[in-house]
Amino acid sequence: MSAPTVDRLTRARDAAARESWVEAYGLLHAHDEHPSRALTADDLAALADAAWWSGRVDESVAARLRAHAAYAAVGDHRGAGLASWWLSYEYEGLGRPAAAAGWLHRAHHHLDELPPCPEQCFLAWSDAETASARGDGPAALAAVHRMTRLAHRSGSADLLALSRQAEASVLFAGGRRAEALGLLDDAMCAVTAGELTGVFTGWLYCLALTQCMAAADFRRAVEWTDAAMEWCAPPWTGRPPAEPTGTVPSGENPFRGVCRAHRVEVLDLLGAWALAEAEARQACREVPVDCLESAASAYYAAGNIQRRQGRPADAAASYAHAHELGRIPQPGLALLRLAQGRADAAVAGVDLALACQSDPRHDLLGRARLLAARTEVALAVRDVPGAAGSAAELEVLAGDVPLLRAMADTARGAVALAESRPEPALRLLRRALTGWLELHVPYEAAQVRMLLAAADRTVGDEEAARLELGAARAVFERLGAVPDARRAAALLGGGARRRLPGGLTAREAEVLRLVATGGTNRDIARALVISEHTVARHLNNIFAKLEVGSRAAATAYAYDHGLV
């Protein structure tokens, strides 16, 4: 090769060593366009890395295939084994499980018979994930212990941090929460201190944030989401600021969209809804093609915000996008159907989602949200025993995890209120309110205040009820939760006839409320001690005043105007 060519290749290798991937890709790609300028196996692996970081996943796979062939041709089983593992990883992300399985098998073929080496850490990691997926905890733990031994032997900070995160994941699945959090904190110290290379930093941020939300550890999720977004923001650096190496130019971080999708869920809980919705749109633009599940999560979170703001069409569209990308949009879709008066669809949707959860231990928060929604839906259709059963399961699940504890207390308080037990309801709901306020989760806190107001009125404390309703209304209005704000305003009005929407009388409002909770004419007649003929007459008047033509439309009106 000529001197300029050698110089270009030297600069390319230097750029790859500094993780300046756009520069490395440009130089390596330009060199590779000339058949006479052959790249070594290591150069091809660097080209694959640079293409991946630059968002060119197909080019990354093509370069990695060539790297594997080059390593295999010279009998470098460690290089060929690592290239095989990376191909398995990339094919899995691209939705090609058969190809992924084939390359993982080939990685074992290259590496299994070698003396202990760092590349075997990746095989142990894959073995641990496979064992966890089939519910074999002991095998998963044995695999991560093997991974840790190899990582210690290698002296690699990257592999050691990854092995600690992998062990934390296995311990979480086995219910050993305290031990898992200790290991996760240890791994994340290395991440936040900038001790790791770029790909391991990105992996660990994504894995830790996923694990925190699944385990309902909201405080860690908030802290590490902020750190992840700071790391992703341009100018990006994967190392401590004092070091000149590790700098990657703006626009090169493929982890940004994934981390932003995690941030959306955190912002949603914190009540920053406008920012969360904007971040969801941005995340969907940034997420790489091999991480579309993150885009699905962002769409789902946006749908939840739109639903609570009284934007049912937008919410339905967001849930549909999430479903197209492979996520079951529950319990958000069930709660949307409930708000639209489609109680049967709400019950069926949340029940099916609960039945489809293969192993709730891997997603405690997801299970808890489904149970909380099942409680709410059951109470709406006056299935108090069903609601009590869901709340009881949620209580067992919660333990001493603050976020789950607040959810369980809310559900059990709502059930106690429905069972006409105001004193236990007040005790549980006050504890739930304290939990939500300590977590800085405003919407759920305001929802609890609505329940507290109902319990206060049951025991005759009208002043306390009005204070709770006023506080809830202020939060709903700040968040833009229009249906809830209307409901709080209607309840503050005391139900006076002049304040009822649509010119409804107090009796017509009672009938409409019972219709909205799924009552038949016979149910309503029995509840109000009137004849079915009188119920039918009230319904005709309601339909005429509200200018609707069906019970479903009347139910939607009732929810939209805070009558339920």
Tab-separated table of C-alpha atoms in Angstrom, residues 164-557:
chain	number	residue	atom	x	y	z
A	164	ARG	CA	-22.666	-7.722	37.832
A	165	GLN	CA	-25.690	-6.422	35.951
A	166	ALA	CA	-26.378	-9.904	34.571
A	167	GLU	CA	-26.222	-11.422	38.056
A	168	ALA	CA	-28.518	-8.669	39.365
A	169	SER	CA	-31.065	-9.593	36.678
A	170	VAL	CA	-31.018	-13.255	37.738
A	171	LEU	CA	-31.339	-12.344	41.421
A	172	PHE	CA	-34.288	-10.054	40.710
A	173	ALA	CA	-36.073	-12.924	38.959
A	174	GLY	CA	-35.384	-15.117	41.999
A	175	GLY	CA	-36.897	-12.593	44.415
A	176	ARG	CA	-33.535	-11.596	45.957
A	177	ARG	CA	-34.180	-7.890	45.534
A	178	ALA	CA	-31.719	-6.429	48.064
A	179	GLU	CA	-28.778	-8.442	46.702
A	180	ALA	CA	-29.750	-7.561	43.141
A	181	LEU	CA	-29.890	-3.845	43.870
A	182	GLY	CA	-26.475	-3.963	45.525
A	183	LEU	CA	-24.909	-5.529	42.427
A	184	LEU	CA	-26.760	-3.143	40.116
A	185	ASP	CA	-25.554	-0.135	42.119
A	186	ASP	CA	-21.996	-1.446	41.864
A	187	ALA	CA	-22.240	-1.854	38.098
A	188	MET	CA	-23.790	1.591	37.655
A	189	CYS	CA	-20.990	3.229	39.648
A	190	ALA	CA	-18.634	2.224	36.857
A	191	VAL	CA	-21.098	3.521	34.277
A	192	THR	CA	-21.800	6.926	35.808
A	193	ALA	CA	-18.104	7.452	36.592
A	194	GLY	CA	-17.307	7.069	32.894
A	195	GLU	CA	-15.052	4.045	33.420
A	196	LEU	CA	-16.489	1.949	30.566
A	197	THR	CA	-16.292	2.018	26.795
A	198	GLY	CA	-19.228	3.300	24.810
A	199	VAL	CA	-21.094	0.112	23.935
A	200	PHE	CA	-20.932	-1.232	27.496
A	201	THR	CA	-22.041	2.147	28.888
A	202	GLY	CA	-25.036	2.129	26.555
A	203	TRP	CA	-25.898	-1.489	27.273
A	204	LEU	CA	-25.783	-0.985	31.018
A	205	TYR	CA	-27.870	2.191	30.972
A	206	CYS	CA	-30.538	0.466	28.879
A	207	LEU	CA	-30.477	-2.757	30.892
A	208	ALA	CA	-30.480	-0.982	34.257
A	209	LEU	CA	-33.339	1.349	33.326
A	210	THR	CA	-35.404	-1.563	32.039
A	211	GLN	CA	-34.662	-3.500	35.224
A	212	CYS	CA	-35.500	-0.555	37.502
A	213	MET	CA	-38.897	0.041	35.929
A	214	ALA	CA	-39.725	-3.670	35.842
A	215	ALA	CA	-38.787	-3.893	39.540
A	216	ALA	CA	-40.725	-0.672	40.294
A	217	ASP	CA	-37.616	1.037	41.698
A	218	PHE	CA	-38.749	4.498	40.683
A	219	ARG	CA	-36.118	6.515	42.525
A	220	ARG	CA	-33.213	4.749	40.810
A	221	ALA	CA	-35.027	5.008	37.486
A	222	VAL	CA	-35.284	8.793	37.858
A	223	GLU	CA	-31.617	9.169	38.813
A	224	TRP	CA	-30.221	6.904	36.103
A	225	THR	CA	-32.549	8.236	33.400
A	226	ASP	CA	-31.182	11.728	33.985
A	227	ALA	CA	-27.619	10.379	33.876
A	228	ALA	CA	-28.330	8.394	30.700
A	229	MET	CA	-29.743	11.398	28.858
A	230	GLU	CA	-26.752	13.505	29.905
A	231	TRP	CA	-24.457	10.795	28.513
A	232	CYS	CA	-26.446	10.611	25.276
A	233	ALA	CA	-26.594	14.364	24.737
A	234	PRO	CA	-24.122	15.886	22.259
A	235	PRO	CA	-21.238	16.368	22.525
A	236	TRP	CA	-21.223	12.705	23.568
A	237	THR	CA	-18.399	11.152	25.594
A	238	GLY	CA	-18.073	7.625	26.871
A	239	ARG	CA	-15.180	8.309	29.248
A	240	PRO	CA	-14.380	10.717	32.102
A	241	PRO	CA	-14.360	14.354	30.896
A	242	ALA	CA	-10.666	14.729	31.793
A	243	GLU	CA	-9.593	12.154	29.211
A	244	PRO	CA	-9.213	13.209	25.582
A	245	THR	CA	-10.186	9.744	24.279
A	246	GLY	CA	-13.703	8.369	23.968
A	247	THR	CA	-15.292	11.422	22.384
A	248	VAL	CA	-17.897	10.628	19.769
A	249	PRO	CA	-19.246	13.431	17.572
A	250	SER	CA	-22.815	14.647	17.875
A	251	GLY	CA	-25.445	12.446	16.299
A	252	GLU	CA	-23.549	9.182	16.692
A	253	ASN	CA	-25.170	7.618	19.729
A	254	PRO	CA	-27.685	4.909	18.773
A	255	PHE	CA	-28.594	4.452	22.435
A	256	ARG	CA	-30.152	7.932	22.585
A	257	GLY	CA	-33.587	6.893	21.348
A	258	VAL	CA	-33.725	3.884	23.680
A	259	CYS	CA	-32.719	5.951	26.713
A	260	ARG	CA	-35.197	8.661	25.720
A	261	ALA	CA	-37.985	6.074	25.589
A	262	HIS	CA	-37.174	5.149	29.201
A	263	ARG	CA	-37.225	8.836	30.088
A	264	VAL	CA	-40.763	9.165	28.689
A	265	GLU	CA	-42.087	6.694	31.258
A	266	VAL	CA	-40.342	8.532	34.087
A	267	LEU	CA	-41.637	11.941	32.918
A	268	ASP	CA	-45.143	10.496	32.650
A	269	LEU	CA	-45.119	9.447	36.297
A	270	LEU	CA	-43.608	12.762	37.389
A	271	GLY	CA	-46.456	14.618	35.691
A	272	ALA	CA	-44.345	16.358	33.023
A	273	TRP	CA	-46.857	15.310	30.384
A	274	ALA	CA	-46.187	17.895	27.664
A	275	LEU	CA	-42.461	17.150	27.756
A	276	ALA	CA	-43.102	13.403	27.944
A	277	GLU	CA	-45.278	13.446	24.839
A	278	ALA	CA	-42.703	15.507	22.926
A	279	GLU	CA	-39.934	13.156	24.056
A	280	ALA	CA	-42.021	10.156	22.952
A	281	ARG	CA	-42.261	11.562	19.436
A	282	GLN	CA	-38.518	12.242	19.398
A	283	ALA	CA	-37.695	8.758	20.742
A	284	CYS	CA	-39.692	7.139	17.936
A	285	ARG	CA	-37.594	9.074	15.405
A	286	GLU	CA	-34.298	8.148	17.080
A	287	VAL	CA	-34.786	4.478	17.977
A	288	PRO	CA	-32.638	2.187	15.782
A	289	VAL	CA	-34.290	-0.403	13.590
A	290	ASP	CA	-33.083	-3.189	15.885
A	291	CYS	CA	-34.703	-1.645	19.011
A	292	LEU	CA	-38.282	-1.069	17.905
A	293	GLU	CA	-39.649	-2.338	21.230
A	294	SER	CA	-38.460	0.982	22.687
A	295	ALA	CA	-40.535	2.876	20.126
A	296	ALA	CA	-43.517	0.717	21.116
A	297	SER	CA	-43.018	1.709	24.755
A	298	ALA	CA	-42.862	5.385	23.796
A	299	TYR	CA	-46.089	5.142	21.773
A	300	TYR	CA	-47.798	3.376	24.678
A	301	ALA	CA	-46.711	6.022	27.188
A	302	ALA	CA	-47.957	8.760	24.854
A	303	GLY	CA	-51.307	6.965	24.597
A	304	ASN	CA	-51.652	6.947	28.381
A	305	ILE	CA	-51.063	10.689	28.519
A	306	GLN	CA	-53.538	11.373	25.728
A	307	ARG	CA	-56.163	9.157	27.376
A	308	ARG	CA	-55.952	10.997	30.686
A	309	GLN	CA	-56.094	14.345	28.912
A	310	GLY	CA	-59.400	13.406	27.301
A	311	ARG	CA	-58.021	12.863	23.776
A	312	PRO	CA	-59.469	9.427	22.985
A	313	ALA	CA	-58.779	9.441	19.227
A	314	ASP	CA	-55.110	10.323	19.744
A	315	ALA	CA	-54.815	7.727	22.504
A	316	ALA	CA	-56.357	5.012	20.350
A	317	ALA	CA	-53.931	5.835	17.518
A	318	SER	CA	-50.919	5.687	19.869
A	319	TYR	CA	-52.044	2.357	21.319
A	320	ALA	CA	-52.485	1.030	17.769
A	321	HIS	CA	-48.915	2.063	16.871
A	322	ALA	CA	-47.602	0.356	20.017
A	323	HIS	CA	-49.517	-2.802	19.079
A	324	GLU	CA	-48.123	-2.739	15.532
A	325	LEU	CA	-44.612	-2.715	17.003
A	326	GLY	CA	-45.306	-5.745	19.180
A	327	ARG	CA	-46.490	-4.363	22.522
A	328	ILE	CA	-49.816	-5.354	24.081
A	329	PRO	CA	-51.275	-1.887	24.847
A	330	GLN	CA	-52.724	-2.828	28.209
A	331	PRO	CA	-53.961	-1.740	30.649
A	332	GLY	CA	-54.109	1.650	28.914
A	333	LEU	CA	-56.465	0.468	26.169
A	334	ALA	CA	-58.804	-1.157	28.695
A	335	LEU	CA	-59.033	2.087	30.667
A	336	LEU	CA	-59.725	3.973	27.434
A	337	ARG	CA	-62.576	1.587	26.636
A	338	LEU	CA	-63.923	2.037	30.150
A	339	ALA	CA	-63.904	5.820	29.703
A	340	GLN	CA	-65.787	5.335	26.441
A	341	GLY	CA	-68.464	3.310	28.215
A	342	ARG	CA	-67.349	-0.024	26.746
A	343	ALA	CA	-67.066	-1.850	30.058
A	344	ASP	CA	-67.201	-5.353	28.558
A	345	ALA	CA	-64.240	-4.561	26.290
A	346	ALA	CA	-62.355	-3.125	29.260
A	347	VAL	CA	-62.865	-6.267	31.348
A	348	ALA	CA	-61.929	-8.582	28.490
A	349	GLY	CA	-58.817	-6.598	27.582
A	350	VAL	CA	-57.281	-6.427	31.045
A	351	ASP	CA	-58.174	-10.057	31.850
A	352	LEU	CA	-56.508	-11.275	28.655
A	353	ALA	CA	-53.384	-9.231	29.366
A	354	LEU	CA	-53.147	-10.720	32.864
A	355	ALA	CA	-53.531	-14.218	31.467
A	356	CYS	CA	-50.824	-13.600	28.838
A	357	GLN	CA	-48.131	-12.671	31.360
A	358	SER	CA	-45.869	-15.713	31.266
A	359	ASP	CA	-43.805	-14.869	34.357
A	360	PRO	CA	-44.862	-11.834	36.412
A	361	ARG	CA	-41.562	-11.910	38.342
A	362	HIS	CA	-39.773	-10.452	35.333
A	363	ASP	CA	-42.039	-7.370	35.287
A	364	LEU	CA	-43.450	-6.570	38.720
A	365	LEU	CA	-44.548	-3.071	37.730
A	366	GLY	CA	-46.310	-4.334	34.613
A	367	ARG	CA	-48.197	-6.924	36.670
A	368	ALA	CA	-49.058	-4.360	39.327
A	369	ARG	CA	-50.443	-1.926	36.763
A	370	LEU	CA	-52.640	-4.623	35.270
A	371	LEU	CA	-53.967	-5.567	38.708
A	372	ALA	CA	-54.631	-1.930	39.615
A	373	ALA	CA	-56.532	-1.461	36.363
A	374	ARG	CA	-58.431	-4.726	36.923
A	375	THR	CA	-59.510	-3.398	40.316
A	376	GLU	CA	-60.692	-0.125	38.779
A	377	VAL	CA	-62.578	-1.816	35.957
A	378	ALA	CA	-64.210	-4.338	38.299
A	379	LEU	CA	-65.433	-1.562	40.588
A	380	ALA	CA	-66.818	0.322	37.583
A	381	VAL	CA	-68.988	-2.679	36.658
A	382	ARG	CA	-69.887	-3.262	40.332
A	383	ASP	CA	-67.921	-6.511	40.569
A	384	VAL	CA	-66.739	-5.804	44.099
A	385	PRO	CA	-65.570	-9.396	44.811
A	386	GLY	CA	-63.513	-9.372	41.612
A	387	ALA	CA	-62.003	-6.037	42.554
A	388	ALA	CA	-61.170	-7.327	46.019
A	389	GLY	CA	-59.394	-10.346	44.536
A	390	SER	CA	-57.238	-8.174	42.260
A	391	ALA	CA	-56.421	-5.794	45.107
A	392	ALA	CA	-55.432	-8.712	47.328
A	393	GLU	CA	-53.030	-10.068	44.696
A	394	LEU	CA	-51.576	-6.599	44.314
A	395	GLU	CA	-51.083	-6.404	48.083
A	396	VAL	CA	-49.043	-9.631	48.038
A	397	LEU	CA	-46.994	-8.391	45.102
A	398	ALA	CA	-46.216	-4.997	46.649
A	399	GLY	CA	-44.131	-5.979	49.655
A	400	ASP	CA	-42.209	-2.935	50.857
A	401	VAL	CA	-41.518	-1.437	47.401
A	402	PRO	CA	-42.742	2.194	47.692
A	403	LEU	CA	-44.278	2.482	44.210
A	404	LEU	CA	-46.069	-0.866	44.451
A	405	ARG	CA	-47.059	-0.139	48.049
A	406	ALA	CA	-48.810	3.082	46.969
A	407	MET	CA	-50.610	1.205	44.182
A	408	ALA	CA	-51.757	-1.556	46.534
A	409	ASP	CA	-52.994	0.868	49.203
A	410	THR	CA	-54.918	2.804	46.551
A	411	ALA	CA	-56.610	-0.340	45.223
A	412	ARG	CA	-57.467	-1.719	48.665
A	413	GLY	CA	-58.782	1.676	49.778
A	414	ALA	CA	-61.059	1.885	46.742
A	415	VAL	CA	-62.392	-1.613	47.454
A	416	ALA	CA	-63.009	-0.792	51.127
A	417	LEU	CA	-64.952	2.293	50.046
A	418	ALA	CA	-67.060	0.204	47.652
A	419	GLU	CA	-67.728	-2.246	50.499
A	420	SER	CA	-69.103	0.620	52.634
A	421	ARG	CA	-66.171	0.454	55.067
A	422	PRO	CA	-65.175	4.120	55.198
A	423	GLU	CA	-62.803	3.939	58.190
A	424	PRO	CA	-60.459	1.307	56.666
A	425	ALA	CA	-60.784	3.121	53.350
A	426	LEU	CA	-59.649	6.387	54.887
A	427	ARG	CA	-56.673	4.741	56.586
A	428	LEU	CA	-55.503	3.001	53.410
A	429	LEU	CA	-56.102	5.989	51.155
A	430	ARG	CA	-54.257	8.406	53.430
A	431	ARG	CA	-51.290	6.047	53.454
A	432	ALA	CA	-51.509	5.784	49.646
A	433	LEU	CA	-51.581	9.569	49.314
A	434	THR	CA	-48.467	9.880	51.469
A	435	GLY	CA	-46.719	7.304	49.277
A	436	TRP	CA	-47.573	9.040	46.004
A	437	LEU	CA	-46.570	12.452	47.347
A	438	GLU	CA	-43.211	11.131	48.578
A	439	LEU	CA	-42.586	9.668	45.121
A	440	HIS	CA	-43.607	12.990	43.480
A	441	VAL	CA	-46.243	11.271	41.321
A	442	PRO	CA	-48.996	13.903	41.033
A	443	TYR	CA	-51.718	12.300	38.916
A	444	GLU	CA	-52.092	9.196	41.048
A	445	ALA	CA	-51.977	11.357	44.180
A	446	ALA	CA	-54.851	13.447	42.816
A	447	GLN	CA	-56.841	10.303	41.999
A	448	VAL	CA	-56.418	9.165	45.601
A	449	ARG	CA	-57.677	12.568	46.785
A	450	MET	CA	-60.869	11.962	44.798
A	451	LEU	CA	-61.380	8.678	46.640
A	452	LEU	CA	-60.580	10.336	49.960
A	453	ALA	CA	-63.208	12.961	49.249
A	454	ALA	CA	-65.805	10.241	48.704
A	455	ALA	CA	-64.783	8.540	51.956
A	456	ASP	CA	-64.863	11.864	53.842
A	457	ARG	CA	-68.392	12.546	52.616
A	458	THR	CA	-69.438	9.059	53.651
A	459	VAL	CA	-68.458	9.805	57.252
A	460	GLY	CA	-69.991	13.307	57.087
A	461	ASP	CA	-66.785	15.385	56.867
A	462	GLU	CA	-67.823	17.741	54.085
A	463	GLU	CA	-65.051	20.257	54.739
A	464	ALA	CA	-62.314	17.601	54.362
A	465	ALA	CA	-63.989	16.346	51.205
A	466	ARG	CA	-64.001	19.801	49.631
A	467	LEU	CA	-60.341	20.326	50.519
A	468	GLU	CA	-59.387	17.055	48.819
A	469	LEU	CA	-61.505	17.836	45.763
A	470	GLY	CA	-60.010	21.310	45.451
A	471	ALA	CA	-56.464	19.973	45.660
A	472	ALA	CA	-57.235	17.235	43.123
A	473	ARG	CA	-58.874	19.671	40.730
A	474	ALA	CA	-55.836	21.980	40.816
A	475	VAL	CA	-53.503	19.088	39.909
A	476	PHE	CA	-55.776	17.830	37.134
A	477	GLU	CA	-56.008	21.288	35.610
A	478	ARG	CA	-52.223	21.766	35.761
A	479	LEU	CA	-51.669	18.395	34.064
A	480	GLY	CA	-54.374	18.961	31.468
A	481	ALA	CA	-56.382	15.959	32.686
A	482	VAL	CA	-59.634	17.475	31.427
A	483	PRO	CA	-62.131	14.672	32.244
A	484	ASP	CA	-60.812	14.351	35.800
A	485	ALA	CA	-60.823	18.116	36.301
A	486	ARG	CA	-64.470	18.241	35.180
A	487	ARG	CA	-65.358	15.438	37.540
A	488	ALA	CA	-63.682	17.179	40.470
A	489	ALA	CA	-65.449	20.432	39.575
A	490	ALA	CA	-68.814	18.666	39.377
A	491	LEU	CA	-68.307	17.056	42.786
A	492	LEU	CA	-67.251	20.392	44.275
A	493	GLY	CA	-70.533	21.777	42.985
A	494	GLY	CA	-72.294	19.403	45.333
A	495	GLY	CA	-74.501	17.918	42.663
A	496	ALA	CA	-76.907	20.862	42.640
A	497	ARG	CA	-79.461	20.611	39.872
A	498	ARG	CA	-78.425	23.868	38.241
A	499	ARG	CA	-74.868	22.546	37.858
A	500	LEU	CA	-75.748	19.270	36.134
A	501	PRO	CA	-74.700	19.248	32.452
A	502	GLY	CA	-77.127	18.974	29.585
A	503	GLY	CA	-80.080	20.178	31.649
A	504	LEU	CA	-80.352	16.814	33.414
A	505	THR	CA	-82.417	16.493	36.549
A	506	ALA	CA	-80.921	14.906	39.658
A	507	ARG	CA	-82.926	11.710	39.026
A	508	GLU	CA	-81.841	11.586	35.363
A	509	ALA	CA	-78.218	11.994	36.485
A	510	GLU	CA	-78.686	9.027	38.856
A	511	VAL	CA	-80.057	6.912	36.038
A	512	LEU	CA	-77.217	7.949	33.718
A	513	ARG	CA	-74.599	7.041	36.325
A	514	LEU	CA	-76.067	3.561	36.652
A	515	VAL	CA	-76.196	3.185	32.863
A	516	ALA	CA	-72.526	4.183	32.677
A	517	THR	CA	-71.547	1.455	35.143
A	518	GLY	CA	-73.197	-1.176	32.967
A	519	GLY	CA	-76.607	-1.412	34.627
A	520	THR	CA	-79.560	-2.779	32.681
A	521	ASN	CA	-83.022	-1.231	32.973
A	522	ARG	CA	-83.914	-3.953	35.475
A	523	ASP	CA	-80.735	-3.271	37.527
A	524	ILE	CA	-81.478	0.457	37.585
A	525	ALA	CA	-85.113	-0.065	38.544
A	526	ARG	CA	-84.074	-2.314	41.425
A	527	ALA	CA	-81.367	0.127	42.627
A	528	LEU	CA	-83.671	3.181	42.565
A	529	VAL	CA	-86.822	1.336	43.619
A	530	ILE	CA	-88.754	2.440	40.543
A	531	SER	CA	-90.390	0.578	37.671
A	532	GLU	CA	-88.591	-0.447	34.486
A	533	HIS	CA	-91.136	1.666	32.584
A	534	THR	CA	-90.027	4.725	34.563
A	535	VAL	CA	-86.378	3.904	33.827
A	536	ALA	CA	-87.154	3.714	30.095
A	537	ARG	CA	-88.904	7.110	30.266
A	538	HIS	CA	-85.899	8.652	32.024
A	539	LEU	CA	-83.594	7.197	29.385
A	540	ASN	CA	-85.684	8.686	26.564
A	541	ASN	CA	-85.442	12.081	28.255
A	542	ILE	CA	-81.686	11.676	28.780
A	543	PHE	CA	-81.096	10.735	25.128
A	544	ALA	CA	-83.123	13.725	23.966
A	545	LYS	CA	-81.394	16.239	26.263
A	546	LEU	CA	-77.902	15.008	25.474
A	547	GLU	CA	-78.668	14.510	21.770
A	548	VAL	CA	-77.320	10.952	21.786
A	549	GLY	CA	-78.833	7.810	20.330
A	550	SER	CA	-77.376	4.951	22.382
A	551	ARG	CA	-76.434	3.862	25.887
A	552	ALA	CA	-72.758	3.783	24.831
A	553	ALA	CA	-72.867	7.408	23.677
A	554	ALA	CA	-74.685	8.445	26.864
A	555	THR	CA	-72.056	6.602	28.921
A	556	ALA	CA	-69.230	8.391	27.124
A	557	TYR	CA	-70.973	11.707	27.842
